[in-house]
CSV table of C-alpha atoms and ligand atoms in Angstrom, one decimal:
chain,number,residue,atom,x,y,z
L,1,MET,CA,-35.0,2.6,-7.4
L,2,LEU,CA,-32.1,5.0,-6.9
L,3,LEU,CA,-31.4,8.1,-9.0
L,4,ILE,CA,-27.9,9.4,-8.7
L,5,GLN,CA,-27.8,13.0,-9.9
L,6,ASN,CA,-25.2,15.5,-11.0
L,7,GLY,CA,-22.1,13.3,-10.5
L,8,ARG,CA,-19.1,13.3,-12.8
L,9,VAL,CA,-19.3,9.8,-14.4
L,10,VAL,CA,-15.9,8.4,-15.1
L,11,ASP,CA,-16.2,5.2,-17.0
L,12,PRO,CA,-12.9,4.1,-18.6
L,13,ALA,CA,-14.4,1.1,-20.3
L,14,ARG,CA,-16.6,3.4,-22.5
L,15,SER,CA,-14.0,6.2,-22.5
L,16,PHE,CA,-16.7,8.4,-21.0
L,17,ASP,CA,-16.0,11.3,-18.6
L,18,GLY,CA,-18.8,13.8,-18.0
L,19,VAL,CA,-21.6,15.0,-15.8
L,20,ALA,CA,-24.5,12.6,-16.0
L,21,ASP,CA,-27.4,11.1,-14.0
L,22,VAL,CA,-27.6,7.3,-13.4
L,23,LEU,CA,-30.8,5.5,-12.6
L,24,LEU,CA,-30.7,2.2,-10.8
L,25,GLU,CA,-33.6,-0.1,-11.0
L,26,GLY,CA,-33.5,-3.3,-8.9
L,27,GLU,CA,-30.0,-4.8,-9.2
L,28,ARG,CA,-29.3,-3.2,-12.6
L,29,ILE,CA,-28.4,0.1,-14.2
L,30,ALA,CA,-31.6,1.3,-16.0
L,31,ARG,CA,-30.4,4.5,-17.6
L,32,VAL,CA,-27.4,6.8,-18.0
L,33,ALA,CA,-28.1,10.3,-19.4
L,34,PRO,CA,-26.9,13.8,-19.1
L,35,LYS,CA,-30.1,14.7,-17.3
L,36,ILE,CA,-32.8,12.3,-16.1
L,37,ASP,CA,-36.1,14.2,-15.3
L,38,PRO,CA,-37.0,13.1,-11.8
L,39,SER,CA,-40.7,13.6,-12.6
L,40,LEU,CA,-40.4,10.8,-15.1
L,41,VAL,CA,-39.0,8.4,-12.5
L,42,ALA,CA,-41.4,6.5,-10.3
L,43,SER,CA,-42.3,8.6,-7.2
L,44,GLY,CA,-40.8,6.1,-4.7
L,45,ALA,CA,-37.3,6.4,-6.1
L,46,ASP,CA,-34.6,7.6,-3.7
L,47,ARG,CA,-32.3,10.3,-4.9
L,48,PHE,CA,-28.6,10.8,-4.2
L,49,ASP,CA,-27.1,14.1,-5.0
L,50,ALA,CA,-23.6,13.4,-6.3
L,51,SER,CA,-22.7,17.0,-7.1
L,52,GLY,CA,-18.9,17.4,-6.8
L,53,LEU,CA,-18.4,13.6,-6.7
L,54,ILE,CA,-17.0,11.1,-9.1
L,55,VAL,CA,-19.4,8.3,-10.1
L,56,ALA,CA,-17.2,5.3,-11.0
L,57,PRO,CA,-18.0,1.6,-11.8
L,58,GLY,CA,-17.9,-0.5,-8.7
L,59,PHE,CA,-14.4,-1.1,-7.5
L,60,ILE,CA,-13.0,-4.6,-7.5
L,61,ASP,CA,-10.3,-5.9,-5.2
L,62,LEU,CA,-8.5,-8.9,-6.8
L,63,HIS,CA,-6.6,-9.8,-3.6
L,64,CYS,CA,-7.6,-9.9,0.0
L,65,HIS,CA,-7.8,-12.2,3.0
L,66,LEU,CA,-11.1,-12.4,4.9
L,67,ARG,CA,-9.8,-15.1,7.3
L,68,GLU,CA,-13.1,-16.9,7.5
L,69,PRO,CA,-13.3,-19.9,8.0
L,70,GLY,CA,-10.6,-20.5,10.6
L,71,ASN,CA,-9.2,-17.2,11.9
L,72,GLU,CA,-12.3,-15.2,12.9
L,73,PRO,CA,-10.5,-13.3,15.7
L,74,ALA,CA,-8.5,-11.5,12.9
L,75,GLU,CA,-11.4,-11.0,10.5
L,76,THR,CA,-14.7,-12.4,9.3
L,77,ILE,CA,-16.5,-12.1,5.9
L,78,GLU,CA,-18.8,-9.7,7.6
L,79,THR,CA,-16.2,-7.3,9.1
L,80,GLY,CA,-13.8,-7.6,6.2
L,81,THR,CA,-16.5,-6.7,3.6
L,82,ARG,CA,-17.7,-3.8,5.8
L,83,ALA,CA,-14.2,-2.5,5.7
L,84,ALA,CA,-14.1,-3.1,1.9
L,85,ALA,CA,-17.4,-1.1,1.5
L,86,ARG,CA,-15.8,1.8,3.4
L,87,GLY,CA,-12.9,1.6,1.0
L,88,GLY,CA,-15.3,1.9,-2.0
L,89,PHE,CA,-15.0,-1.7,-3.0
L,90,THR,CA,-18.1,-3.4,-4.4
L,91,ALA,CA,-16.5,-6.9,-5.0
L,92,VAL,CA,-13.6,-8.5,-3.3
L,93,CYS,CA,-11.7,-11.7,-4.2
L,94,CYS,CA,-10.7,-13.7,-1.1
L,95,MET,CA,-7.6,-15.8,-1.1
L,96,PRO,CA,-7.9,-19.5,-0.3
L,97,ASN,CA,-5.4,-19.7,2.6
L,98,THR,CA,-8.1,-20.1,5.2
L,99,HIS,CA,-8.5,-23.0,7.7
L,100,PRO,CA,-9.5,-25.3,6.1
L,101,VAL,CA,-8.0,-24.2,2.8
L,102,ASN,CA,-10.5,-23.4,0.1
L,103,ASP,CA,-9.4,-26.4,-2.1
L,104,ASN,CA,-12.8,-28.0,-2.6
L,105,ALA,CA,-16.3,-27.1,-3.4
L,106,SER,CA,-17.7,-27.5,0.1
L,107,VAL,CA,-15.4,-24.8,1.4
L,108,THR,CA,-16.2,-22.6,-1.6
L,109,ARG,CA,-19.9,-23.0,-0.9
L,110,PHE,CA,-19.4,-22.3,2.8
L,111,ILE,CA,-17.7,-19.0,1.9
L,112,LEU,CA,-20.5,-18.0,-0.5
L,113,ASP,CA,-23.2,-19.0,2.0
L,114,ARG,CA,-21.5,-16.9,4.7
L,115,ALA,CA,-21.2,-14.0,2.2
L,116,ALA,CA,-24.9,-14.2,1.2
L,117,ALA,CA,-25.8,-14.1,4.9
L,118,THR,CA,-23.3,-11.5,6.2
L,119,ALA,CA,-21.3,-9.7,3.5
L,120,ALA,CA,-21.7,-6.0,2.7
L,121,VAL,CA,-20.2,-6.4,-0.8
L,122,ARG,CA,-19.9,-9.1,-3.3
L,123,VAL,CA,-17.4,-11.9,-2.4
L,124,TRP,CA,-15.7,-13.7,-5.2
L,125,PRO,CA,-13.7,-16.6,-3.8
L,126,ILE,CA,-10.4,-17.8,-5.3
L,127,GLY,CA,-9.7,-21.5,-5.0
L,128,ALA,CA,-6.4,-23.2,-4.1
L,129,ALA,CA,-4.5,-24.5,-7.1
L,130,SER,CA,-3.2,-27.6,-5.2
L,131,ARG,CA,-4.7,-29.7,-2.4
L,132,GLY,CA,-4.2,-27.9,0.9
L,133,SER,CA,-2.0,-25.4,-1.2
L,134,ALA,CA,0.7,-28.0,-0.4
L,135,GLY,CA,2.1,-28.0,-3.9
L,136,GLU,CA,1.7,-31.7,-4.5
L,137,SER,CA,-1.5,-32.6,-6.3
L,138,LEU,CA,-4.3,-30.6,-8.0
L,139,ALA,CA,-7.1,-29.3,-5.9
L,140,GLU,CA,-10.7,-29.9,-7.0
L,141,ILE,CA,-10.6,-27.0,-9.5
L,142,ALA,CA,-13.5,-28.0,-11.7
L,143,ALA,CA,-15.8,-28.6,-8.8
L,144,MET,CA,-14.8,-25.3,-7.2
L,145,LYS,CA,-15.4,-23.5,-10.5
L,146,ASP,CA,-18.9,-24.9,-10.6
L,147,ALA,CA,-19.4,-23.7,-7.0
L,148,GLY,CA,-18.2,-20.2,-7.9
L,149,ILE,CA,-14.5,-19.6,-7.7
L,150,VAL,CA,-13.1,-16.9,-10.1
L,151,ALA,CA,-9.4,-17.9,-10.2
L,152,VAL,CA,-6.9,-20.3,-8.6
L,153,THR,CA,-3.8,-19.7,-6.6
L,154,ASP,CA,-1.6,-21.1,-3.8
L,155,ASP,CA,-1.2,-17.6,-2.5
L,156,GLY,CA,1.2,-17.2,0.4
L,157,LYS,CA,3.6,-19.1,-1.7
L,158,PRO,CA,4.1,-19.9,-5.4
L,159,ILE,CA,2.8,-23.1,-7.0
L,160,ALA,CA,5.6,-25.3,-5.9
L,161,THR,CA,7.1,-26.7,-9.0
L,162,ALA,CA,7.2,-25.9,-12.7
L,163,LYS,CA,5.7,-29.3,-13.4
L,164,LEU,CA,2.7,-28.7,-11.1
L,165,LEU,CA,2.3,-25.2,-12.4
L,166,ARG,CA,2.1,-26.6,-16.0
L,167,HIS,CA,-0.5,-29.1,-14.9
L,168,VAL,CA,-2.6,-26.4,-13.1
L,169,MET,CA,-2.3,-24.0,-16.0
L,170,GLU,CA,-3.4,-26.6,-18.5
L,171,TYR,CA,-6.4,-27.4,-16.3
L,172,ALA,CA,-7.2,-23.7,-15.7
L,173,ARG,CA,-7.0,-23.0,-19.4
L,174,SER,CA,-9.6,-25.6,-20.1
L,175,LEU,CA,-11.8,-24.1,-17.5
L,176,ASP,CA,-11.1,-20.5,-18.6
L,177,LEU,CA,-9.8,-19.5,-15.1
L,178,PRO,CA,-6.8,-17.3,-14.5
L,179,VAL,CA,-3.9,-18.6,-12.4
L,180,ILE,CA,-2.7,-16.1,-9.8
L,181,GLU,CA,0.9,-16.5,-8.7
L,182,HIS,CA,2.5,-15.3,-5.5
L,183,SER,CA,5.9,-15.2,-7.2
L,184,GLU,CA,8.8,-15.9,-4.9
L,185,ASP,CA,11.8,-18.3,-5.0
L,186,ALA,CA,11.7,-20.2,-1.7
L,187,SER,CA,15.4,-20.7,-1.4
L,188,LEU,CA,16.2,-17.0,-1.7
L,189,PHE,CA,13.3,-16.0,0.5
L,190,ALA,CA,14.1,-18.4,3.4
L,191,GLY,CA,14.4,-16.5,6.6
L,192,ALA,CA,13.9,-13.1,5.1
L,193,VAL,CA,11.7,-10.5,6.8
L,194,MET,CA,12.4,-7.5,4.5
L,195,ARG,CA,14.0,-6.5,1.2
L,196,GLU,CA,17.8,-6.8,1.1
L,197,GLY,CA,19.7,-3.6,0.8
L,198,PRO,CA,21.2,-0.7,2.8
L,199,ALA,CA,18.0,-0.5,5.0
L,200,SER,CA,18.1,-4.2,6.0
L,201,VAL,CA,21.8,-3.9,6.8
L,202,ARG,CA,21.2,-0.8,8.9
L,203,LEU,CA,18.3,-2.5,10.8
L,204,GLY,CA,20.2,-5.8,11.1
L,205,LEU,CA,17.2,-7.7,9.6
L,206,HIS,CA,17.5,-10.6,7.2
L,207,GLY,CA,16.7,-9.5,3.7
L,208,MET,CA,15.8,-11.0,0.4
L,209,PRO,CA,16.9,-9.6,-3.0
L,210,ALA,CA,14.4,-8.4,-5.7
L,211,ALA,CA,15.5,-11.5,-7.7
L,212,THR,CA,13.5,-13.6,-5.3
L,213,GLU,CA,10.3,-12.4,-7.1
L,214,ALA,CA,11.7,-12.0,-10.6
L,215,ILE,CA,13.1,-15.5,-10.8
L,216,CYS,CA,9.7,-16.9,-10.1
L,217,VAL,CA,7.9,-14.5,-12.5
L,218,ALA,CA,10.4,-15.7,-15.2
L,219,ARG,CA,9.5,-19.3,-14.6
L,220,ASP,CA,5.8,-18.5,-14.6
L,221,VAL,CA,6.0,-16.7,-17.9
L,222,GLN,CA,7.7,-19.6,-19.4
L,223,ILE,CA,4.9,-22.0,-18.3
L,224,CYS,CA,2.4,-19.5,-19.6
L,225,MET,CA,4.2,-19.6,-23.0
L,226,LEU,CA,3.9,-23.4,-22.9
L,227,THR,CA,0.3,-23.6,-21.9
L,228,ARG,CA,-1.2,-20.3,-23.1
L,229,ALA,CA,-3.3,-20.2,-19.9
L,230,ARG,CA,-4.0,-16.8,-18.2
L,231,LEU,CA,-1.3,-15.9,-15.7
L,232,HIS,CA,-1.8,-13.1,-13.2
L,233,VAL,CA,1.2,-11.9,-11.1
L,234,ALA,CA,0.0,-10.9,-7.6
L,235,HIS,CA,1.3,-8.0,-5.5
L,236,MET,CA,4.2,-7.3,-7.8
L,237,SER,CA,7.0,-5.4,-6.0
L,238,ALA,CA,10.1,-5.3,-8.2
L,239,ARG,CA,11.1,-3.5,-11.4
L,240,GLU,CA,12.7,-6.6,-12.8
L,241,SER,CA,9.3,-8.5,-12.5
L,242,LEU,CA,7.5,-5.6,-14.2
L,243,GLU,CA,10.0,-5.8,-17.1
L,244,LEU,CA,9.2,-9.5,-17.5
L,245,VAL,CA,5.5,-8.8,-17.5
L,246,ARG,CA,6.0,-6.0,-20.1
L,247,GLU,CA,8.0,-8.4,-22.3
L,248,ALA,CA,5.4,-11.1,-22.0
L,249,LYS,CA,2.7,-8.6,-23.0
L,250,ARG,CA,4.7,-7.5,-26.0
L,251,ARG,CA,4.8,-11.1,-27.1
L,252,GLY,CA,1.1,-11.3,-26.8
L,253,LEU,CA,1.0,-13.7,-23.9
L,254,PRO,CA,-2.1,-13.6,-21.6
L,255,VAL,CA,-0.1,-12.2,-18.6
L,256,THR,CA,-1.5,-9.6,-16.2
L,257,CYS,CA,-0.3,-8.1,-12.9
L,258,GLU,CA,-1.4,-6.1,-9.9
L,259,VAL,CA,0.4,-3.8,-7.5
L,260,THR,CA,-0.6,-2.9,-3.9
L,261,PRO,CA,-0.9,0.7,-2.5
L,262,HIS,CA,1.8,0.0,0.1
L,263,HIS,CA,4.2,-1.0,-2.6
L,264,PHE,CA,3.6,2.1,-4.7
L,265,THR,CA,3.8,4.5,-1.7
L,266,LEU,CA,6.3,3.1,0.8
L,267,THR,CA,9.9,1.8,0.4
L,268,ASP,CA,12.3,-0.3,2.5
L,269,GLU,CA,13.6,3.0,3.8
L,270,ASP,CA,10.3,3.4,5.7
L,271,VAL,CA,10.7,0.1,7.5
L,272,VAL,CA,11.2,0.5,11.3
L,273,TYR,CA,11.1,-2.1,14.1
L,274,ASP,CA,7.3,-2.2,13.9
L,275,SER,CA,5.6,-5.3,12.4
L,276,ARG,CA,3.0,-3.0,10.7
L,277,TYR,CA,5.8,-2.6,8.1
L,278,LYS,CA,6.2,-6.3,7.7
L,279,MET,CA,4.5,-7.8,4.7
L,280,ASN,CA,5.2,-10.2,1.9
L,281,PRO,CA,6.5,-9.2,-0.6
L,282,PRO,CA,8.3,-6.7,1.5
L,283,LEU,CA,8.6,-3.0,0.8
L,284,ALA,CA,11.0,-2.5,-2.0
L,285,SER,CA,13.6,0.0,-3.1
L,286,ARG,CA,12.9,3.5,-4.2
L,287,GLU,CA,13.8,2.5,-7.8
L,288,ASP,CA,11.3,-0.3,-7.7
L,289,ARG,CA,8.6,2.0,-6.4
L,290,GLU,CA,9.3,4.5,-9.2
L,291,ALA,CA,9.1,1.7,-11.8
L,292,LEU,CA,5.8,0.4,-10.3
L,293,LEU,CA,4.3,4.0,-10.5
L,294,ALA,CA,5.4,4.3,-14.1
L,295,GLY,CA,3.8,0.9,-14.8
L,296,LEU,CA,0.6,1.9,-13.2
L,297,ALA,CA,0.5,5.1,-15.3
L,298,ASP,CA,1.4,3.6,-18.6
L,299,GLY,CA,-0.9,0.6,-18.6
L,300,SER,CA,1.7,-2.1,-17.9
L,301,VAL,CA,0.1,-2.8,-14.6
L,302,ASP,CA,-3.5,-4.0,-14.9
L,303,ALA,CA,-4.9,-3.5,-11.4
L,304,ILE,CA,-4.5,-2.0,-7.9
L,305,ALA,CA,-5.1,-4.8,-5.4
L,306,THR,CA,-5.0,-4.3,-1.6
L,307,ASP,CA,-3.6,-7.6,-0.3
L,308,HIS,CA,-5.7,-6.7,2.8
L,309,ALA,CA,-4.2,-9.2,5.3
L,310,PRO,CA,-5.6,-8.7,8.8
L,311,HIS,CA,-3.9,-10.1,11.9
L,312,THR,CA,-4.8,-10.0,15.5
L,313,GLN,CA,-3.0,-7.5,17.7
L,314,ALA,CA,-1.5,-10.3,19.8
L,315,SER,CA,0.0,-12.0,16.8
L,316,LYS,CA,1.5,-8.8,15.4
L,317,GLU,CA,2.7,-7.3,18.7
L,318,VAL,CA,5.9,-9.4,18.8
L,319,GLU,CA,9.4,-9.0,17.6
L,320,PHE,CA,9.7,-8.1,13.9
L,321,ASP,CA,11.3,-11.5,13.1
L,322,ARG,CA,8.4,-13.5,14.7
L,323,ALA,CA,5.4,-11.4,13.4
L,324,PRO,CA,3.3,-12.7,10.6
L,325,PHE,CA,3.5,-11.0,7.2
L,326,GLY,CA,0.7,-8.7,6.1
L,327,VAL,CA,-1.1,-5.3,6.5
L,328,THR,CA,-4.7,-4.3,6.2
L,329,GLY,CA,-5.6,-2.2,3.2
L,330,PHE,CA,-9.2,-1.7,2.1
L,331,GLU,CA,-9.9,1.7,3.6
L,332,THR,CA,-6.7,3.5,2.6
L,333,ALA,CA,-6.3,2.2,-1.0
L,334,LEU,CA,-8.2,4.9,-2.8
L,335,GLY,CA,-6.6,7.8,-0.8
L,336,LEU,CA,-3.1,6.4,-1.4
L,337,ALA,CA,-3.8,5.9,-5.1
L,338,LEU,CA,-5.2,9.4,-5.6
L,339,GLU,CA,-2.2,10.8,-3.8
L,340,ALA,CA,0.5,8.8,-5.7
L,341,LEU,CA,-1.1,8.9,-9.2
L,342,VAL,CA,-3.5,11.7,-9.6
L,343,HIS,CA,-2.6,14.5,-7.3
L,344,SER,CA,1.1,13.9,-8.2
L,345,GLY,CA,0.2,14.4,-11.8
L,346,ARG,CA,1.5,11.0,-12.8
L,347,ALA,CA,-1.8,9.7,-14.3
L,348,PRO,CA,-5.2,11.0,-15.2
L,349,LEU,CA,-8.2,10.2,-13.1
L,350,ALA,CA,-9.6,7.9,-15.7
L,351,ARG,CA,-6.5,5.7,-15.4
L,352,LEU,CA,-6.9,5.4,-11.7
L,353,VAL,CA,-10.5,4.4,-12.1
L,354,GLU,CA,-9.5,1.8,-14.6
L,355,LEU,CA,-7.0,0.3,-12.2
L,356,PHE,CA,-9.8,-0.3,-9.7
L,357,THR,CA,-12.6,-1.3,-12.2
L,358,ALA,CA,-12.2,-2.4,-15.8
L,359,GLY,CA,-8.6,-3.5,-15.2
L,360,PRO,CA,-9.2,-6.1,-12.4
L,361,ALA,CA,-12.5,-7.1,-14.2
L,362,ARG,CA,-10.4,-7.9,-17.3
L,363,VAL,CA,-8.1,-10.1,-15.3
L,364,LEU,CA,-11.1,-12.1,-14.3
L,365,GLY,CA,-12.6,-12.2,-17.8
L,366,LYS,CA,-15.4,-9.9,-16.7
L,367,LYS,CA,-16.6,-6.4,-17.7
L,368,ARG,CA,-17.0,-3.4,-15.5
L,369,LEU,CA,-18.9,-0.4,-16.9
L,370,ILE,CA,-21.7,2.0,-16.3
L,371,ALA,CA,-24.3,1.2,-19.0
L,372,GLU,CA,-27.9,0.1,-19.3
L,373,GLY,CA,-28.4,-3.5,-18.1
L,374,GLU,CA,-25.1,-3.7,-16.3
L,375,PRO,CA,-25.1,-4.7,-12.5
L,376,ALA,CA,-25.9,-1.6,-10.4
L,377,ASP,CA,-22.5,-1.6,-8.6
L,378,LEU,CA,-21.0,1.9,-8.3
L,379,THR,CA,-18.3,3.6,-6.3
L,380,LEU,CA,-18.9,7.3,-5.5
L,381,PHE,CA,-15.8,9.2,-4.4
L,382,SER,CA,-14.3,12.6,-3.8
L,383,THR,CA,-10.9,13.7,-5.2
L,384,GLU,CA,-10.8,16.6,-2.6
L,385,HIS,CA,-12.4,15.5,0.7
L,386,ARG,CA,-9.8,15.9,3.5
L,387,TRP,CA,-9.8,13.2,6.1
L,388,THR,CA,-7.6,11.3,8.5
L,389,PHE,CA,-7.6,7.5,8.6
L,390,ARG,CA,-7.8,6.1,12.2
L,391,ALA,CA,-7.2,2.4,12.4
L,392,ALA,CA,-9.2,2.3,15.6
L,393,GLU,CA,-12.3,3.4,13.7
L,394,SER,CA,-11.8,0.9,10.9
L,395,ALA,CA,-14.5,-1.7,10.2
L,396,SER,CA,-11.9,-4.4,10.1
L,397,LYS,CA,-11.3,-6.4,13.2
L,398,SER,CA,-7.5,-5.9,12.8
L,399,ARG,CA,-5.4,-2.8,13.1
L,400,ASN,CA,-2.2,-3.8,11.4
L,401,THR,CA,-1.7,-0.9,9.1
L,402,PRO,CA,1.3,1.4,8.6
L,403,PHE,CA,-1.1,4.2,7.5
L,404,ASP,CA,-2.8,4.8,10.9
L,405,GLY,CA,-3.1,8.6,11.4
L,406,ARG,CA,-2.4,9.4,7.8
L,407,SER,CA,-4.2,12.3,6.3
L,408,PHE,CA,-5.7,12.1,2.8
L,409,ARG,CA,-7.0,14.4,0.1
L,410,GLY,CA,-9.8,12.3,-1.6
L,411,ALA,CA,-12.0,9.6,-0.2
L,412,PRO,CA,-14.6,7.0,-0.9
L,413,MET,CA,-18.0,8.7,-0.2
L,414,ALA,CA,-20.6,6.0,-1.0
L,415,THR,CA,-20.6,2.4,-2.1
L,416,ILE,CA,-23.5,0.9,-4.0
L,417,VAL,CA,-23.9,-2.9,-4.6
L,418,ALA,CA,-26.7,-4.4,-6.6
L,419,GLY,CA,-28.6,-1.1,-6.5
L,420,ARG,CA,-28.3,-0.8,-2.7
L,421,LEU,CA,-26.4,1.9,-0.8
L,422,VAL,CA,-24.3,-0.3,1.4
L,423,TRP,CA,-22.2,2.4,2.9
L,424,ARG,CA,-22.1,6.2,3.0
L,425,ARG,CA,-19.5,8.5,4.5
L,426,GLU,CA,-20.8,10.6,7.4
L,427,LYS,CA,-18.0,13.1,7.9
R,501,ZN,ZN1,0.6,-13.4,-1.6
């Protein structure tokens, strides 16, 4: 038993915002009330004084790479989820581009078994849409659903053809699974390492235009219209893509999208010859970033997702052209979101909480709220705590982040999963 006292409970799913106590019993929330008399709670109950802190539903990350099986030098389910816990995440969805690819039930079961044995937070695997994510034939989607996947994707690239996407979406619809698309046109993307524009010209690096993403989103929305399956646009970076998602939503289509913290805080003007600024999709223009921030504030964007993509030092410490795409992201996500949305005055705190909780839950067809009987997953954070992120102190095995040394106002303070305190900030 755990009694969380005096925190400000912010629960967007119930439109609740006020000081309250929360009692956790076993793996569930037992009670939420303005004041719970500790003398009425069993004497063995632990207490957590959350005075001055926000008590939010447990954060969900829709998009991360845990690298296990196959690339354990970069990350494991254990180290990745420890980093996730430090970022306030209580559940993370891991992408299927492991080695082997998670395209069948035995890999899904392996991931869940490893998670049960080693993970600090819940791990919700995402299955490949096509066999080997090779874009030719369907993966074993139904068997993976039975084993525990929560969505399908060929992340790293889009589902190869409109015909295969149609097939995947028809299948996913019958299984009530969302299809997550890494939207990019391969022909426009070929050879690119950053966004095309004045910055790429100045650096002499091969760029790709915003249309690379939007062309694919347009295709995906058309197939969504045809199949009525749930479509989720991953790590969206361009204003034009957001407009397509907005239009799809206006038409009542089941289309959702996510944005990463690096895309709503950095732009292509920040790119230097340092592979910690190389990710896919690449950092976009200032106009794109402003559009994404507006979409996060007005509800057009459904979730903040990290796209935590760890890489070993050796693989990243090469010429910009040769380095793999991707940056780590669990531990800096909340600090960046508070800065860009709340402290800037762009969005109220409840909206930020929604983007980390009820929003991503909805994408997966789940709920996320603080109420009696719900899973006891909670994220406790401060909007004011001052701290500096040091990549060397990260729980992740990898250090490939452009935010090393960045100072923040606001931080995750404690992470509770299934009624257990899995991490607590010490300083
Ligand atoms: Zn991707």
